[in-house]
Amino acid sequence: MKTAGALVHALDSRMNPIVVKELRQISRGKFLTVILIGFLFTQLTVTGAVTLYSRGSANPGPQLYLTLLRFLTGICSALIPAYAGFRLAKERSNTNRDLLFISTLKPASIVWGKTLSAAILAALIYSVSMPFIVMTYILRGIDLPSAFLQIALSYVFTLTMIQLGIMIGCMPASRIVRGTAGLIVLIVMPLFVLGSMGVFFQAYYSGAVATGFLTAERDALGTLGVASICAAYAGALFLVSTAFVSPPASNRAFVPRVYVTAVWAVSIVVVFAWSEFAYSADLIVEWMTIFSFIFSMALMFSISERDRLGARVRQAIPHSRSRRALAFLFYSGSAGGFIWASIGVVMTFIVGSIAASAFAASISSSKFERLFLNLGFMAFNSWTAAASAVLLQRGYLKNRVARVHTWLISFGIEALTGLLWSIYMISAGSQLVSFNFMGMSRFREDPPIAAAAVIAAVTVSFCIPWIFRQKAAFKPLPLKTAEMQWTGSACV
Amino acid sequence: MEVKINRLKRYFGLTRAVDDISFSFSSGEIVAFIGSNGAGKTTTMRILATLDEPTEGDVELDGVSAVNHPEQVRKLIGYMPDSLPTHRDMTVHEYLDFFARAYSIPSEKRAQTIDDVQSFTGLGDIRNNTLHSLSKGMKQRVSLGRALIHDPPVMVMDEPAAGLDPRARIELRELLRILADQGKAILISSHILTELSEICGGAVIIEKGKIAVAGTLDEILSQQAPQTVLAVRPAGGLEEARQALMLLPNVENVAVVGNELEARISGGEEEASQILSELMKQGIQIAEFKRRGGDLESLFMQITGKEDEGNGK
């Protein structure tokens, strides 16, 4: 009995306080009741409607199954992340600081607790949907293991979206900025994740079919691959959320930068191995697109970090010159982040060039050339936007726009340049295929990459003194810190 | 435990919210942190509570820096912010339980700790009420309970008496006295200066981010007040005592207030004791004799008034 009691105490002490709090609040609030009843009612309606509509069909199961799965994924990947993000944003608001941030809870614990409680809520809603989904089996045309595999993938996607919602809730910005950025990210990011999943499936299956992979292995490996992509995104979002919640004085950029670099390096090996195995460079093309985009984003976000490091980060700066140079790239700091992201973009292109020559037989050179032009154009525009934002915020808007909001200026410039380039291309007689604010509008003709490169080079050259200043200041604290002088008026 | 605020600066763009302030306080002391709205009190307290980072300077708690080791400092500080808990979906007990868990109080001790805090702050009867349904006074108690849950040696309280009725204020005052007697170092900001002067041993008055006056309450009141006021209640005739007082050196004015005489004198403690002995020599029977310094309220007005004049207002 004593052992059982001790075990209960030990478990209770180890439970994440945020999970306990969140679950208590969720069970007391109206959200859960409303969503569960609403969900049950809607599923009944959908099931009834689809069954009636497909009367006479030999296998109505797949149609109902797909409708229910889309409905479940849509609701869970939109509502639960929004709910989790909103709750966190409310607790993190500057006017209501009574809840989260005045305790000894570690930032990672806070984010993990929020994620876990939202994941439990999602699992509850998925479990409510299970009887309906299993019922589709009775209607025939469904293979249950495949159905469960797809539900598992849908849940993994929902978890990624939950992490996204939490990241937006953690963003250090005003309610308006957070709301606007949140709305944009909530629209763009699911498309990005779904796109990556789709591209992976396509590339994977075409390769698998070409090499005559066994079906069971193919499914399991393919699902694992997609789940890994979602996990990689969720991991990055988790680390960024933790960095947002961490004290400003901490070295909060370090872990996300190391993580992205590690995922980048590991993914090269995986993608090259698969391309070699499947005699297809499709996955490399998508890998280049994804990482060019990620590093271009990193360029624009890293400049929002601080220029001057506090004692807390400086204490951790290595004394050896070579290690310090490496630390400059990975430690918190705007110029270091700018250089790290720039190296990321350049290295992605170098790896892409190696791939282009290694897999020259499996992909047309014009496709690779086109890819390089489009991604290069986007990268140059991102350099221009980020460097201009640095010059503007540090030079002219210091007192109007906070340094942490420099990314907003950068995105504004990126959108403006994207628009101006599109106008220029259209006026020069090019045919617009698709418009994109991130400077990725597609035209039938090649983008003016040389002009974009010159503009980027000129703008970045103006930032060189800013980079050198920070590099020079990136020094560890002296080993023995002098006693601080006590000069103020002391009382009592 | 000694809390040192060392050359603290916090700038927001061109605004110098806190501009090079230094002071210290230690265990068992209650220090009033006084200033007009926007003087920099909350910013300083937020830095102390590790919620904000200074532009320059540091806060040290027995040598532990709030800038370099905020996690360690959070264990040592109980922060009572000016915002109050208003969650609709959380009871008083759940709220305290959450913070007990957040401060890693082990499961075996947690229930007892929460009970102790609830009984100390008088929350036992409302432990199952949701936070949203509580009166302001009760929310203040919950906030105090939360700040005390991990038994920190330092308390930082931002406007804890704002909006409280007189009874709740008196109760809060008593709680603070007990906490100081337990050896906690307390920094408290409030606009209700009469309350502060009754419980605080020291005071720091800041104006526009800079320290205007700092020291023990007695020190700063005697230094700042231009005159000392003596309250004398004679056992015999009031008029006879008034005449005698009027003739003494250093006495500038004597007024009759009820059954007391209020004498304004130049000088401080020494002059006051001379006056008392002169009165005794002359055979005037004294039932009560006390020295009234300037009060905190007038001192604050005097300081902030000077600042305004200095700015040509």
Tab-separated table of C-alpha atoms in Angstrom, chain B residues 89-261:
chain	number	residue	atom	x	y	z
B	89	ASP	CA	-12.505	28.084	-15.516
B	90	MET	CA	-10.201	27.798	-12.522
B	91	THR	CA	-10.910	27.608	-8.801
B	92	VAL	CA	-8.785	29.196	-6.079
B	93	HIS	CA	-7.486	25.786	-5.035
B	94	GLU	CA	-6.639	24.754	-8.621
B	95	TYR	CA	-4.838	28.037	-9.169
B	96	LEU	CA	-2.666	27.574	-6.088
B	97	ASP	CA	-2.181	23.902	-6.924
B	98	PHE	CA	-0.921	24.843	-10.386
B	99	PHE	CA	1.700	27.175	-8.954
B	100	ALA	CA	2.677	24.663	-6.282
B	101	ARG	CA	3.310	22.171	-9.091
B	102	ALA	CA	5.065	24.819	-11.184
B	103	TYR	CA	7.475	25.481	-8.312
B	104	SER	CA	8.110	21.729	-8.100
B	105	ILE	CA	6.704	21.303	-4.602
B	106	PRO	CA	6.623	17.502	-4.216
B	107	SER	CA	3.283	15.744	-4.188
B	108	GLU	CA	3.548	14.689	-0.505
B	109	LYS	CA	4.019	18.261	0.702
B	110	ARG	CA	1.828	20.038	-1.833
B	111	ALA	CA	-1.570	19.626	-0.155
B	112	GLN	CA	-0.219	20.807	3.205
B	113	THR	CA	1.552	23.787	1.629
B	114	ILE	CA	-1.609	24.875	-0.181
B	115	ASP	CA	-3.656	24.484	3.016
B	116	ASP	CA	-1.142	26.575	4.959
B	117	VAL	CA	-1.169	29.342	2.364
B	118	GLN	CA	-4.973	29.273	2.167
B	119	SER	CA	-5.330	29.554	5.904
B	120	PHE	CA	-2.674	32.318	6.156
B	121	THR	CA	-4.352	34.400	3.481
B	122	GLY	CA	-7.898	33.540	4.623
B	123	LEU	CA	-8.863	31.710	1.437
B	124	GLY	CA	-9.970	28.446	3.047
B	125	ASP	CA	-13.697	29.161	2.754
B	126	ILE	CA	-13.562	30.107	-0.911
B	127	ARG	CA	-11.133	27.477	-2.145
B	128	ASN	CA	-13.708	26.017	-4.548
B	129	ASN	CA	-14.894	29.352	-5.966
B	130	THR	CA	-13.790	30.259	-9.477
B	131	LEU	CA	-11.358	33.164	-9.653
B	132	HIS	CA	-13.710	35.176	-11.826
B	133	SER	CA	-16.394	35.219	-9.110
B	134	LEU	CA	-14.142	36.728	-6.421
B	135	SER	CA	-14.169	40.293	-5.126
B	136	LYS	CA	-11.102	42.438	-5.710
B	137	GLY	CA	-9.953	41.984	-2.134
B	138	MET	CA	-10.209	38.219	-2.438
B	139	LYS	CA	-8.340	38.242	-5.742
B	140	GLN	CA	-5.577	40.215	-4.021
B	141	ARG	CA	-5.428	37.502	-1.390
B	142	VAL	CA	-5.218	34.816	-4.078
B	143	SER	CA	-2.431	36.777	-5.743
B	144	LEU	CA	-0.622	37.037	-2.413
B	145	GLY	CA	-1.163	33.327	-1.801
B	146	ARG	CA	0.284	32.516	-5.187
B	147	ALA	CA	3.351	34.683	-4.506
B	148	LEU	CA	3.859	32.909	-1.166
B	149	ILE	CA	3.318	29.337	-2.331
B	150	HIS	CA	7.012	28.522	-2.644
B	151	ASP	CA	7.905	30.425	0.522
B	152	PRO	CA	10.262	32.909	-1.133
B	153	PRO	CA	12.613	35.030	0.991
B	154	VAL	CA	11.875	38.135	-1.110
B	155	MET	CA	8.450	39.575	-1.938
B	156	VAL	CA	7.880	42.138	-4.674
B	157	MET	CA	4.395	43.612	-4.558
B	158	ASP	CA	3.057	45.986	-7.160
B	159	GLU	CA	0.090	48.005	-5.894
B	160	PRO	CA	-1.265	45.303	-3.596
B	161	ALA	CA	-3.651	47.709	-1.818
B	162	ALA	CA	-5.198	49.250	-4.941
B	163	GLY	CA	-8.971	49.087	-4.849
B	164	LEU	CA	-9.191	47.462	-1.420
B	165	ASP	CA	-11.737	48.570	1.170
B	166	PRO	CA	-10.392	49.868	4.530
B	167	ARG	CA	-10.903	46.531	6.280
B	168	ALA	CA	-9.061	44.604	3.560
B	169	ARG	CA	-6.240	47.154	3.691
B	170	ILE	CA	-5.834	46.712	7.413
B	171	GLU	CA	-5.799	42.949	6.962
B	172	LEU	CA	-3.215	43.206	4.197
B	173	ARG	CA	-1.101	45.439	6.407
B	174	GLU	CA	-1.191	42.845	9.155
B	175	LEU	CA	-0.232	40.073	6.754
B	176	LEU	CA	2.722	42.118	5.551
B	177	ARG	CA	3.864	42.718	9.127
B	178	ILE	CA	3.757	38.997	9.812
B	179	LEU	CA	5.724	38.273	6.630
B	180	ALA	CA	8.378	40.830	7.610
B	181	ASP	CA	8.558	39.285	11.070
B	182	GLN	CA	9.111	35.927	9.391
B	183	GLY	CA	12.224	37.449	7.829
B	184	LYS	CA	11.058	38.201	4.308
B	185	ALA	CA	12.454	41.200	2.468
B	186	ILE	CA	9.503	43.094	1.010
B	187	LEU	CA	9.444	45.757	-1.680
B	188	ILE	CA	6.001	47.257	-2.021
B	189	SER	CA	4.651	49.939	-4.285
B	190	SER	CA	1.448	51.774	-3.564
B	191	HIS	CA	-0.217	55.103	-4.051
B	192	ILE	CA	-1.785	54.906	-0.603
B	193	LEU	CA	1.079	56.541	1.221
B	194	THR	CA	-0.490	56.721	4.653
B	195	GLU	CA	-0.739	52.934	4.597
B	196	LEU	CA	2.875	52.579	3.615
B	197	SER	CA	4.185	54.931	6.275
B	198	GLU	CA	2.598	52.731	8.930
B	199	ILE	CA	4.299	49.514	7.882
B	200	CYS	CA	7.450	50.450	5.994
B	201	GLY	CA	10.851	50.907	7.546
B	202	GLY	CA	12.373	52.397	4.427
B	203	ALA	CA	11.274	54.187	1.311
B	204	VAL	CA	12.531	54.828	-2.200
B	205	ILE	CA	10.831	57.636	-4.067
B	206	ILE	CA	11.417	57.657	-7.797
B	207	GLU	CA	10.469	60.306	-10.266
B	208	LYS	CA	10.923	60.055	-14.024
B	209	GLY	CA	13.041	56.948	-13.691
B	210	LYS	CA	15.514	58.400	-11.189
B	211	ILE	CA	15.700	58.088	-7.425
B	212	ALA	CA	14.588	61.325	-5.782
B	213	VAL	CA	14.997	60.207	-2.180
B	214	ALA	CA	15.935	56.931	-0.541
B	215	GLY	CA	16.595	55.874	3.034
B	216	THR	CA	14.891	54.822	6.228
B	217	LEU	CA	11.539	56.493	6.686
B	218	ASP	CA	12.676	58.452	9.750
B	219	GLU	CA	15.804	59.614	7.986
B	220	ILE	CA	14.163	60.866	4.860
B	221	LEU	CA	11.263	62.482	6.667
B	222	SER	CA	13.523	64.371	9.047
B	223	GLN	CA	15.927	65.350	6.270
B	224	GLN	CA	13.238	66.613	3.988
B	225	ALA	CA	10.879	68.258	6.436
B	226	PRO	CA	11.913	71.918	6.956
B	227	GLN	CA	10.287	72.093	10.377
B	228	THR	CA	9.487	69.766	13.250
B	229	VAL	CA	6.010	69.752	14.717
B	230	LEU	CA	5.572	68.932	18.400
B	231	ALA	CA	2.265	67.764	19.812
B	232	VAL	CA	2.033	68.634	23.514
B	233	ARG	CA	-0.882	67.677	25.770
B	234	PRO	CA	-0.513	69.395	29.121
B	235	ALA	CA	-1.958	67.777	32.233
B	236	GLY	CA	-2.842	71.225	33.593
B	237	GLY	CA	-3.978	74.469	31.985
B	238	LEU	CA	-3.708	74.686	28.212
B	239	GLU	CA	-3.220	78.468	28.117
B	240	GLU	CA	-0.448	78.418	30.742
B	241	ALA	CA	1.437	75.792	28.763
B	242	ARG	CA	0.927	77.713	25.499
B	243	GLN	CA	2.409	80.903	27.083
B	244	ALA	CA	5.401	78.980	28.382
B	245	LEU	CA	6.025	77.359	25.013
B	246	MET	CA	5.801	80.676	23.142
B	247	LEU	CA	8.665	82.087	25.212
B	248	LEU	CA	11.059	79.237	24.559
B	249	PRO	CA	13.854	79.538	21.959
B	250	ASN	CA	13.396	77.688	18.613
B	251	VAL	CA	9.613	77.736	18.967
B	252	GLU	CA	8.167	79.528	15.938
B	253	ASN	CA	4.460	79.102	16.352
B	254	VAL	CA	2.018	77.470	18.766
B	255	ALA	CA	-1.573	76.589	17.918
B	256	VAL	CA	-4.309	75.037	20.039
B	257	VAL	CA	-5.752	71.907	18.412
B	258	GLY	CA	-8.488	70.387	20.602
B	259	ASN	CA	-6.931	69.609	23.987
B	260	GLU	CA	-3.442	69.672	22.484
B	261	LEU	CA	-0.872	72.280	21.562
